[in-house]
Short mmCIF file of C-alpha atoms and ligand atoms in Angstrom, two decimals:
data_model
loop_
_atom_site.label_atom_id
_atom_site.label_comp_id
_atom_site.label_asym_id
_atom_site.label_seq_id
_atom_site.Cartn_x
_atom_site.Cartn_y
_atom_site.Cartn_z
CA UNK A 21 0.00 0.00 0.00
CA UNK A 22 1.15 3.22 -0.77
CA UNK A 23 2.13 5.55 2.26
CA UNK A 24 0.01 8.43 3.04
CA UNK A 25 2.18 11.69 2.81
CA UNK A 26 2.75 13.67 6.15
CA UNK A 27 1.32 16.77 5.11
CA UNK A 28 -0.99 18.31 1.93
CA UNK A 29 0.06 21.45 1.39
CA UNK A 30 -1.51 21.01 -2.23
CA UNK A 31 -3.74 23.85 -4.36
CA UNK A 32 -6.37 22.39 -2.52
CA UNK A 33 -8.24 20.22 -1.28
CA UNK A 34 -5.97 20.65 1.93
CA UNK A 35 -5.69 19.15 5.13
CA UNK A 36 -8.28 20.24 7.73
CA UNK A 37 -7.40 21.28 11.11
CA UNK A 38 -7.99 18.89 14.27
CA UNK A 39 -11.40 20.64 15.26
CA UNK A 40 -12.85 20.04 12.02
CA UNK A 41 -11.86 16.57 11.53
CA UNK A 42 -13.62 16.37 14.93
CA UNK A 43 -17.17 18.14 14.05
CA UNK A 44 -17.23 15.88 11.19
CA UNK A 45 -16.71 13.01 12.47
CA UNK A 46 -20.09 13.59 14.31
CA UNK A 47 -22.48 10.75 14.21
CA UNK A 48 -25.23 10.89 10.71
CA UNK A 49 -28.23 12.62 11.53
CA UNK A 50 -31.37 11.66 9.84
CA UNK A 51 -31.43 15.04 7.54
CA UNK A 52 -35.15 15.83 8.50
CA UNK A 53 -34.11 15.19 12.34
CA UNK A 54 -34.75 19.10 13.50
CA UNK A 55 -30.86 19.21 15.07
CA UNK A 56 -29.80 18.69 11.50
CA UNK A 57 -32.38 21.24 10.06
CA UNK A 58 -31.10 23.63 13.09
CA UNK A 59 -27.50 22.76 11.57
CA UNK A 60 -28.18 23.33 8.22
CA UNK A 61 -29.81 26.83 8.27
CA UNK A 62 -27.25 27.48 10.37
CA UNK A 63 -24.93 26.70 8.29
CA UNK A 64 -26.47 28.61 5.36
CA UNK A 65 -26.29 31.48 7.95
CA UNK A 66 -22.62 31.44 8.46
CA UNK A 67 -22.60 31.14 4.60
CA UNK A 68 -23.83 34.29 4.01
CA UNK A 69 -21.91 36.23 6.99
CA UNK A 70 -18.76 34.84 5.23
CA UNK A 71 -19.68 35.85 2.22
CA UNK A 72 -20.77 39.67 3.66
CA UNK A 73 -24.15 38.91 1.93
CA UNK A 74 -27.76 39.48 2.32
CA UNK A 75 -28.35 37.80 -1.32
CA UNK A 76 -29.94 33.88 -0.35
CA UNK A 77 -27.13 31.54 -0.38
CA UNK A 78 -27.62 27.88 -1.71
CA UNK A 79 -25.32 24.92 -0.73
CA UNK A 80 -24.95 22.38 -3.37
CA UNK A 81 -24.23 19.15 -2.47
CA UNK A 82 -21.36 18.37 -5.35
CA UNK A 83 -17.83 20.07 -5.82
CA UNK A 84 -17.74 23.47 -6.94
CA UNK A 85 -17.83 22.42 -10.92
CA UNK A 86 -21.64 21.15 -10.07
CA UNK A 87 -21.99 24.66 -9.08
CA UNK A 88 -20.31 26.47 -11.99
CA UNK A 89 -22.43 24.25 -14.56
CA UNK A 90 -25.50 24.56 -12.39
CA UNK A 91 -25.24 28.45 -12.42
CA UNK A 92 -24.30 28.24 -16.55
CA UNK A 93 -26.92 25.98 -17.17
CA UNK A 94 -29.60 27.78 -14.64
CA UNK A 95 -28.78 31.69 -16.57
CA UNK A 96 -27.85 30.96 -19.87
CA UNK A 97 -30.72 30.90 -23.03
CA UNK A 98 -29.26 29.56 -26.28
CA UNK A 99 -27.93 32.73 -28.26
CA UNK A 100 -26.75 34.35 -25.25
CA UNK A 101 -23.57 36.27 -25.09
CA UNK A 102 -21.23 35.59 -22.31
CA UNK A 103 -17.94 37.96 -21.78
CA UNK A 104 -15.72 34.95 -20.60
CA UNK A 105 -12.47 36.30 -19.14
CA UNK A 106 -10.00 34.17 -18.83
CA UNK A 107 -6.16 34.09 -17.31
CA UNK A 108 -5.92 30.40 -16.27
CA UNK A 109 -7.59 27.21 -17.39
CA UNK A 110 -10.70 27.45 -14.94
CA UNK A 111 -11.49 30.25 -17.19
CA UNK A 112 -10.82 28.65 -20.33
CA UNK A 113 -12.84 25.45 -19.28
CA UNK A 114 -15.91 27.64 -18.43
CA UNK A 115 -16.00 28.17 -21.82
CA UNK A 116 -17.02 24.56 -22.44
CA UNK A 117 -20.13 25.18 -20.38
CA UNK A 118 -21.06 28.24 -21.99
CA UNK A 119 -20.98 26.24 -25.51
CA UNK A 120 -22.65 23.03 -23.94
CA UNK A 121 -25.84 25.74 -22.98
CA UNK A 122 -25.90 27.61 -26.24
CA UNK A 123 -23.70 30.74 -25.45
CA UNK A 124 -22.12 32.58 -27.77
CA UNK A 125 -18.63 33.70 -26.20
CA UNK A 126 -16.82 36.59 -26.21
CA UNK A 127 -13.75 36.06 -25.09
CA UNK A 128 -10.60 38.64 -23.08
CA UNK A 129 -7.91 35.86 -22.38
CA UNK A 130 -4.17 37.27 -21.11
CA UNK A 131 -1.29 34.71 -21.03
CA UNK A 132 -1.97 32.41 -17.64
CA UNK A 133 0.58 34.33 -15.61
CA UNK A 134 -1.33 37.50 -16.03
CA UNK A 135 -4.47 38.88 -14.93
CA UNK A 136 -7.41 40.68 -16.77
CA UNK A 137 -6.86 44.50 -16.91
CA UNK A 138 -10.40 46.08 -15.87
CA UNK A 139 -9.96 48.60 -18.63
CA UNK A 140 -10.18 46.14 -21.73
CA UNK A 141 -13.58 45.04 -20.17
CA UNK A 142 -15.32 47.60 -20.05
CA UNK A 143 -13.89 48.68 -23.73
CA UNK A 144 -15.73 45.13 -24.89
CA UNK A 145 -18.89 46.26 -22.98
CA UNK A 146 -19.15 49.16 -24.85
CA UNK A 147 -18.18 47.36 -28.01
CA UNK A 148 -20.98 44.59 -27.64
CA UNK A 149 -24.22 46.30 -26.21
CA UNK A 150 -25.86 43.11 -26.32
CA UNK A 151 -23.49 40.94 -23.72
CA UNK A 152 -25.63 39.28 -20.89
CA UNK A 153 -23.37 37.46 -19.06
CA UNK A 154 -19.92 38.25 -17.61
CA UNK A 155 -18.09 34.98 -16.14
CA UNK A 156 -14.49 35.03 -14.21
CA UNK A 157 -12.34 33.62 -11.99
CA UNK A 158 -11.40 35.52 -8.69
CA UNK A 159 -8.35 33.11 -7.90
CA UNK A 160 -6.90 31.28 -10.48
CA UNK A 161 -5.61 28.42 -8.36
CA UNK A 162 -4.15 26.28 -11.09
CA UNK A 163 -1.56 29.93 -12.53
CA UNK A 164 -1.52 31.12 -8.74
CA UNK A 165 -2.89 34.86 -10.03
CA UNK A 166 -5.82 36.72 -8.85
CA UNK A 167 -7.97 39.04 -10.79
CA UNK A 168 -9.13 42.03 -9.96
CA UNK A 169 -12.70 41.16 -9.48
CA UNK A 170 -14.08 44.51 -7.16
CA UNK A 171 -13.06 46.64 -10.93
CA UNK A 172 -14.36 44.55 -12.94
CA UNK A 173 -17.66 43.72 -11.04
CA UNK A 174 -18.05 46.92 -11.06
CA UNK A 175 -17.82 47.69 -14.21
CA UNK A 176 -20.13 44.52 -15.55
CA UNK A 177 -23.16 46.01 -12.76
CA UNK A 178 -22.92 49.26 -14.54
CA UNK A 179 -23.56 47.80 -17.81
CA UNK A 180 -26.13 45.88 -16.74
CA UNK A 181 -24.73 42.28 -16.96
CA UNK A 182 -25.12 39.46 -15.31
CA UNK A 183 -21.61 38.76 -13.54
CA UNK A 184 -20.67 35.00 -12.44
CA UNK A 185 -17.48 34.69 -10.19
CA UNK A 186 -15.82 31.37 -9.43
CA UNK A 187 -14.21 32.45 -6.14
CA UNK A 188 -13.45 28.62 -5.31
CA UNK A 189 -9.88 29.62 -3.93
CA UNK A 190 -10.64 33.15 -3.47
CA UNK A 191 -13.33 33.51 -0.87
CA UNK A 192 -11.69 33.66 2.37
CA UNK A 193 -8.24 34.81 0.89
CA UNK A 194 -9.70 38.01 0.12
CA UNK A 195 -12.49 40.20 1.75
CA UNK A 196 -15.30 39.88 -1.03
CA UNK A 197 -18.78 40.92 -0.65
CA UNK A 198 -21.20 40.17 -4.00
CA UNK A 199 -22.99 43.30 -3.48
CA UNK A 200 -20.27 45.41 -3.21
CA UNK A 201 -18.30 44.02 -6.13
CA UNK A 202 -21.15 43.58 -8.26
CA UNK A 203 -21.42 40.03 -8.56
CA UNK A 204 -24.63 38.07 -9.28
CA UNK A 205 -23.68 34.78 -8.49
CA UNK A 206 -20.54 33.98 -5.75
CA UNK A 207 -19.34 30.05 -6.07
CA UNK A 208 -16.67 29.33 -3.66
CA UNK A 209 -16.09 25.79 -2.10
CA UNK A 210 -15.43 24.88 1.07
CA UNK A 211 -11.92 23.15 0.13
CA UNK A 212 -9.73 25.60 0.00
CA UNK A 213 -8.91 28.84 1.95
CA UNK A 214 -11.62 27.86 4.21
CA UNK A 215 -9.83 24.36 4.67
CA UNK A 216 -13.16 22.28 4.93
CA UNK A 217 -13.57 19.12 3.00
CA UNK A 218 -14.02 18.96 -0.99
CA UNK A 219 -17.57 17.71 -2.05
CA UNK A 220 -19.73 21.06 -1.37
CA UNK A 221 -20.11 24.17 -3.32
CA UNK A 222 -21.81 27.24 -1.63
CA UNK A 223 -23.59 29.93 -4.45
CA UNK A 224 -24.77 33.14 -3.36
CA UNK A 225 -26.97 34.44 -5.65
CA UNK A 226 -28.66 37.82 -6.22
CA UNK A 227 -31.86 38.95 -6.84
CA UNK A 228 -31.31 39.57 -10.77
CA UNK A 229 -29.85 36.37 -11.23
CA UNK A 230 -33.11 34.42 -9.46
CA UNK A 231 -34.95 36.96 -12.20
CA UNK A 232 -32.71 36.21 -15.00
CA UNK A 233 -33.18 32.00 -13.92
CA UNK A 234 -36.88 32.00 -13.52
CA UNK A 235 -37.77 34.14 -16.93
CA UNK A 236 -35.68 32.04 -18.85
CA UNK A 237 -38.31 29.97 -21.59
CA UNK A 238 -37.18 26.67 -20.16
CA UNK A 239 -36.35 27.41 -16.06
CA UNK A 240 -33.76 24.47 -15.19
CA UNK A 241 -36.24 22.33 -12.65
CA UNK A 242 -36.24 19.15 -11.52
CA UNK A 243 -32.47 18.10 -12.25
CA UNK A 244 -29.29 17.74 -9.70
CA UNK A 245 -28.24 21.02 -11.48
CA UNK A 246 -31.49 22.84 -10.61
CA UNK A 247 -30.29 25.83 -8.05
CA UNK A 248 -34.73 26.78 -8.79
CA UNK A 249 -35.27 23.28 -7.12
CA UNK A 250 -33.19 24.96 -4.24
CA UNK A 251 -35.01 27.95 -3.99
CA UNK A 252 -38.41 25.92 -4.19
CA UNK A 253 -37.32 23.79 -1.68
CA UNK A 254 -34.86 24.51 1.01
CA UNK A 255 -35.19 28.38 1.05
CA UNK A 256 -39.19 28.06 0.67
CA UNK A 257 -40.30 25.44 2.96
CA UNK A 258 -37.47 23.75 4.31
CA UNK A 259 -37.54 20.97 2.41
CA UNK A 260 -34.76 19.12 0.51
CA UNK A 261 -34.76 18.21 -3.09
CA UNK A 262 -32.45 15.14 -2.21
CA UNK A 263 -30.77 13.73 0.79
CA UNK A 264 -28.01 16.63 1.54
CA UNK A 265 -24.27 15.28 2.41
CA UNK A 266 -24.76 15.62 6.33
CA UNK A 267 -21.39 15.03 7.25
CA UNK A 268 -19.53 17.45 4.81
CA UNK A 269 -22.23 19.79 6.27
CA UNK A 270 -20.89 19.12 9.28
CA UNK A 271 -16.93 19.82 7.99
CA UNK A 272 -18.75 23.47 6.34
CA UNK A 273 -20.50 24.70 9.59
CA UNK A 274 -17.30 23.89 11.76
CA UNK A 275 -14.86 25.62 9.05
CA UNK A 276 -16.94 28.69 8.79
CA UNK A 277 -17.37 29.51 12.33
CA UNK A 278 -13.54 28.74 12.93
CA UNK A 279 -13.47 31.82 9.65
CA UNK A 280 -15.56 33.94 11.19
CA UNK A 281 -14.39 33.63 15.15
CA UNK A 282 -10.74 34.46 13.31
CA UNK A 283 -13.16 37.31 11.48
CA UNK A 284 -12.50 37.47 7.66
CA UNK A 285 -10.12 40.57 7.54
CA UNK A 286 -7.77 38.55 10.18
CA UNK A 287 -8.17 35.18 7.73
CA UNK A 288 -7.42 36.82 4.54
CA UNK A 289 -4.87 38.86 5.82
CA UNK A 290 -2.95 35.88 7.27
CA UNK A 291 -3.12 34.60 4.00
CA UNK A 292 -1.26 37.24 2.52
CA UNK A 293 1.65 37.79 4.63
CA UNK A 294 2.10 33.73 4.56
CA UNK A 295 1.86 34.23 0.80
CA UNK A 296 4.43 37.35 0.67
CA UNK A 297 6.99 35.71 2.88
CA UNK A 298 6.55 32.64 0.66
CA UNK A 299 7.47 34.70 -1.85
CA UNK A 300 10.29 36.05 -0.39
CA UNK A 301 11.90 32.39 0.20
CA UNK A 302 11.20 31.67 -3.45
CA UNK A 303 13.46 34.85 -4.43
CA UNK A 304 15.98 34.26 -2.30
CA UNK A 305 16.43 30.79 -3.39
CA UNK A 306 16.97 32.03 -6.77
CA UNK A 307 13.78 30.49 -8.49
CA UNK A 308 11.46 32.84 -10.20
CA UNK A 309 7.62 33.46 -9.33
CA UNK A 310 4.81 32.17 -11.77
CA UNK A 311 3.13 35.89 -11.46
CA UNK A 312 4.16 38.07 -14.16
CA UNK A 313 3.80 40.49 -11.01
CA UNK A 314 3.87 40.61 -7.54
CA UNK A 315 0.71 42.81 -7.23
CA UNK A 316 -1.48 39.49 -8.84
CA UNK A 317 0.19 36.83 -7.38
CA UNK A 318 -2.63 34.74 -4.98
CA UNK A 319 -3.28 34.42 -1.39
CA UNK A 320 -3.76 30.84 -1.57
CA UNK A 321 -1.03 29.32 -2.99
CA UNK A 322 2.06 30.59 -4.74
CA UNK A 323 3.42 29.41 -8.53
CA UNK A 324 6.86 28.45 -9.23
CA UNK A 325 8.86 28.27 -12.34
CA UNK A 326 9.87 24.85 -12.41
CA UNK A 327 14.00 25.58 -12.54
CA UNK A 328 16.15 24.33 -15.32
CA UNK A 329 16.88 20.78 -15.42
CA UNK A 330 14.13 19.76 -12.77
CA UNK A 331 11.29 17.89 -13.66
CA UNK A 332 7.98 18.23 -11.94
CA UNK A 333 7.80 14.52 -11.22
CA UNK A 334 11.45 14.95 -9.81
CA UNK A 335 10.66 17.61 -7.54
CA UNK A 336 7.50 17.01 -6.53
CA UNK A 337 8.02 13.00 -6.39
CA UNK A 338 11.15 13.30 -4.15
CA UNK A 339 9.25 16.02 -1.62
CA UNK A 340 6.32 13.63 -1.62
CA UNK A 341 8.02 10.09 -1.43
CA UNK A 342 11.01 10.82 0.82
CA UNK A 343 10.32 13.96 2.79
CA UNK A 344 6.28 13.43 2.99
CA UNK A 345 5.12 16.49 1.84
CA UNK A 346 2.24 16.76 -1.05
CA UNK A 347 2.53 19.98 -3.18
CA UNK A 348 0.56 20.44 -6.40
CA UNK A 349 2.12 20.77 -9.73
CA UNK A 350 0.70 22.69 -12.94
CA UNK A 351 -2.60 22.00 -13.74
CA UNK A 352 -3.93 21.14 -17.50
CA UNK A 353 -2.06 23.35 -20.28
CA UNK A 354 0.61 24.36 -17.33
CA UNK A 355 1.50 21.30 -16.66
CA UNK A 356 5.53 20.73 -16.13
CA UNK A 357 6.34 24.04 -16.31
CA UNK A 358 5.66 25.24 -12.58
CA UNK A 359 5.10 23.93 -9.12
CA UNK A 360 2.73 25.36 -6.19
CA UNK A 361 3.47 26.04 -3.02
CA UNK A 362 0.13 25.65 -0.99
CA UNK A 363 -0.73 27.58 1.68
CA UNK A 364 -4.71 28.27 2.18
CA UNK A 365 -6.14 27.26 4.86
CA UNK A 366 -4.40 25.95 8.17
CA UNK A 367 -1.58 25.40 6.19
CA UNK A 368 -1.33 29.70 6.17
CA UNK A 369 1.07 29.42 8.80
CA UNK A 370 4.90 29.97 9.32
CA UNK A 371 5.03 26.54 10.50
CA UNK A 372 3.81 24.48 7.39
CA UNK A 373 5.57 27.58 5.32
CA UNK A 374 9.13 27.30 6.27
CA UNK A 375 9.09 23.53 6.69
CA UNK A 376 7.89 23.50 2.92
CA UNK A 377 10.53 26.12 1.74
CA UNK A 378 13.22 24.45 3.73
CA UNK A 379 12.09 20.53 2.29
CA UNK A 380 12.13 21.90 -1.24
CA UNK A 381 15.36 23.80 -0.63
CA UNK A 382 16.45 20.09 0.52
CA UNK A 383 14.47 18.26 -2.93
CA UNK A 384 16.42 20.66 -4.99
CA UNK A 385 19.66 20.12 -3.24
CA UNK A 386 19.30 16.60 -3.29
CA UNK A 387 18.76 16.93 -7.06
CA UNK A 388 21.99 18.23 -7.55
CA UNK A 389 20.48 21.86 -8.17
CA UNK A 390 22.98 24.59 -7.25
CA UNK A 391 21.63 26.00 -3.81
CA UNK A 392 22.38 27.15 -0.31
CA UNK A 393 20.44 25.31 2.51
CA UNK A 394 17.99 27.85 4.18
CA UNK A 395 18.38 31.08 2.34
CA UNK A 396 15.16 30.77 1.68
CA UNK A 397 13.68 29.59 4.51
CA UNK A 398 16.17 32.89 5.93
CA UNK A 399 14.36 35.23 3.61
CA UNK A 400 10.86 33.46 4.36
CA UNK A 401 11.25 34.11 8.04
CA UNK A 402 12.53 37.63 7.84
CA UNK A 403 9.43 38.46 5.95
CA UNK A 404 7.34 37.15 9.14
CA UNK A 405 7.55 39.90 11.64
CA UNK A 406 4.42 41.24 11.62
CA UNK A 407 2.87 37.74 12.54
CA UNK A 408 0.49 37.60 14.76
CA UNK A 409 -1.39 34.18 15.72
CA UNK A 410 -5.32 34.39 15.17
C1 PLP B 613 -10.66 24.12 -6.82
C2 PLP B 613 -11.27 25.01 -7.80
C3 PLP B 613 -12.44 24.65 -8.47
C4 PLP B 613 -13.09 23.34 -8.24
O1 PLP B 613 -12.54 22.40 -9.10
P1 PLP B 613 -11.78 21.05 -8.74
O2 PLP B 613 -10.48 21.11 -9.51
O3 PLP B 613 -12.66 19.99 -9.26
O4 PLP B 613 -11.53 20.98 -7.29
C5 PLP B 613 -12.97 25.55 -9.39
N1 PLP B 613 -12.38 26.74 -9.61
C6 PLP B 613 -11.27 27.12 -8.97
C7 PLP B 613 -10.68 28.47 -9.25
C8 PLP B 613 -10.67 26.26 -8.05
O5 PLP B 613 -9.57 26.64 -7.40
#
């Protein structure tokens, strides 16, 4: 059998902390038994607050994609134009959706170490009067960029579009509210800057996108991907359309009151000075940083050239087999030509941060790559001063 690594410090789904293994370990509660309807709108509750929402949020009970097609198939009427931005391959994937539900795409796409400049979006607003839909990625996990989501939500409201924002990796890592950055319909997960378990997507959804879903000539009802059923059901009368997954509920409600007794500016801005001083140690070990800037690297995780000479299964192998720690690689088109350093939830700590900078100082070493032991762990741990423990 193979051996289980020490530590994930992947692009998520990441290890959970000891108190939410706990909570979900809790026994299975019939789902109609009123402690586990108490613990479901609670947990709906606590969805919203970490969210900074009033708009109704819906758990689904599927991984964030479930979500992402749910919301595409739920809005979009064939002919439809959909602005898709993309700087990563979650945004280039979306596309697939949009084409699966009759959209016609428009399409801003920057190389996937770049992010979308708010400017050029509202240039192809004013281009294409007739655009609907707007659909982009807050965190682009898989190039370890962020865009900048508040400008550009912004900028879709005023034009009257319908804006969709996978914030999978970004909710959590940065303060977001939908109704201050414009955005019809939130998906984040609760996998990773939240650190809960994968298998859950949470959608918080305006009022103009419940409009937009129920006017549509054929209203998506009666299907797993039916967010109407949700509405209908849950947020109606308290029903369920199908037997939720109680015990991931369980792993959501713990992980978003451990967010919220932290309080989201103190989470997200954890995030970021574990991400900067990762950043730091990357420098100083002479590798170079994924990010065509620093300004749009992510929170949650940061991206690596892979050096000369290294291989990603060489790196990432040798961390993983002899020193026990799981990182992710590049994702789809980026595969093999960078590495990620993971650090969203628990793992956004010096302790997990400097052992990973120091074991891939070792992996590199060990791989005959020319570098000095701890100068970036040195430069990692210079860079956290201002740390302060939640
Ligand atoms: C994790 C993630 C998802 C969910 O997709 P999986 O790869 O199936 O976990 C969607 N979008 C983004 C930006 C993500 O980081």
């Amino acid at each position: 059998m193979t051996r289980w690594p020490e530590w994930t410090l992947a692009g998520g789904p990441v290890q959970m902390s000891a108190q939410t293994l706990r909570d979900q370990s809790r026994p299975v509660l019939y789902h109609y038994d009123p402690a586990f309807l108490e613990l479901y709108e609670r947990t709906c509750d606590l969805s919203k607050q970490v969210f900074r929402t009033d708009y109704d949020v819906v758990l689904m009970h599927g991984e964030a994609i479930l979500a992402l097609e749910a919301a595409t198939a739920s809005l979009l009427t064939p002919g439809d134009k959909v602005l898709n931005l993309v700087s990563g391959v979650f945004g280039k994937w979306f596309e697939l959706f949009i084409d699966k539900y009759g959209g016609e795409t428009v399409e801003i796409a920057v190389p996937y170490n770049e992010a979308i400049d708010p400017d050029i979006v509202r240039k192809t607003l004013e281009e294409h009067g007739d655009i609907k839909f707007l659909s982009v990625v807050h965190s682009e996990t898989p190039s370890a960029t962020i865009n900048p989501v508040e400008a550009i939500g912004k900028i879709a409201h005023e034009h009257g579009v319908v804006t969709l924002v996978d914030t999978v990796s970004g909710l959590g890592g940065e303060v977001l509210s939908p109704e201050d950055w414009g955005i019809d319909i939130a998906i984040a997960g609760p996998q990773k800057c939240l650190g809960g378990p994968p298998g859950l997507s949470m959608l918080a959804i305006s009022p103009k996108a419940w409009d937009t879903m129920e006017k549509k000539p054929s209203p998506v009802r009666g299907s797993f991907l039916s967010i109407l059923d949700w509405k209908d059901t849950w947020i109606e009368k308290k029903k369920f359309p199908y037997t939720p997954s109680v015990s991931l509920i369980y792993g959501l409600e713990s992980v978003l009151r451990q967010a919220l007794e932290e309080g989201i500016e103190r989470m997200a801005a954890r995030h970021a000075l574990i991400a900067q001083a990762c950043r730091r140690g990357v420098e100083a070990m002479g590798l170079r940083l994924w990010a065509a800037s620093e300004s749009i690297a992510a929170p949650c995780v940061t991206g690596v050239v892979l050096p000369e000479g290294v291989t990603d299964g060489d790196l990432r192998g040798r961390l993983r087999d002899h020193y026990g720690i799981m990182i992710s690689g590049g994702y789809g088109e980026l595969e093999g030509q960078l590495f990620r350093l993971g650090h969203m939830g628990i793992a956004a700590h010096p302790g997990y941060l400097i052992a990973q900078l120091g074991l891939v100082e070792r992996t590199l070493s060990d791989l005959g790559h020319p570098i000095e032991l701890g100068r970036g762990v040195g430069a990692a741990l210079s860079a956290l001063s201002d740390w302060e423990p939640a």
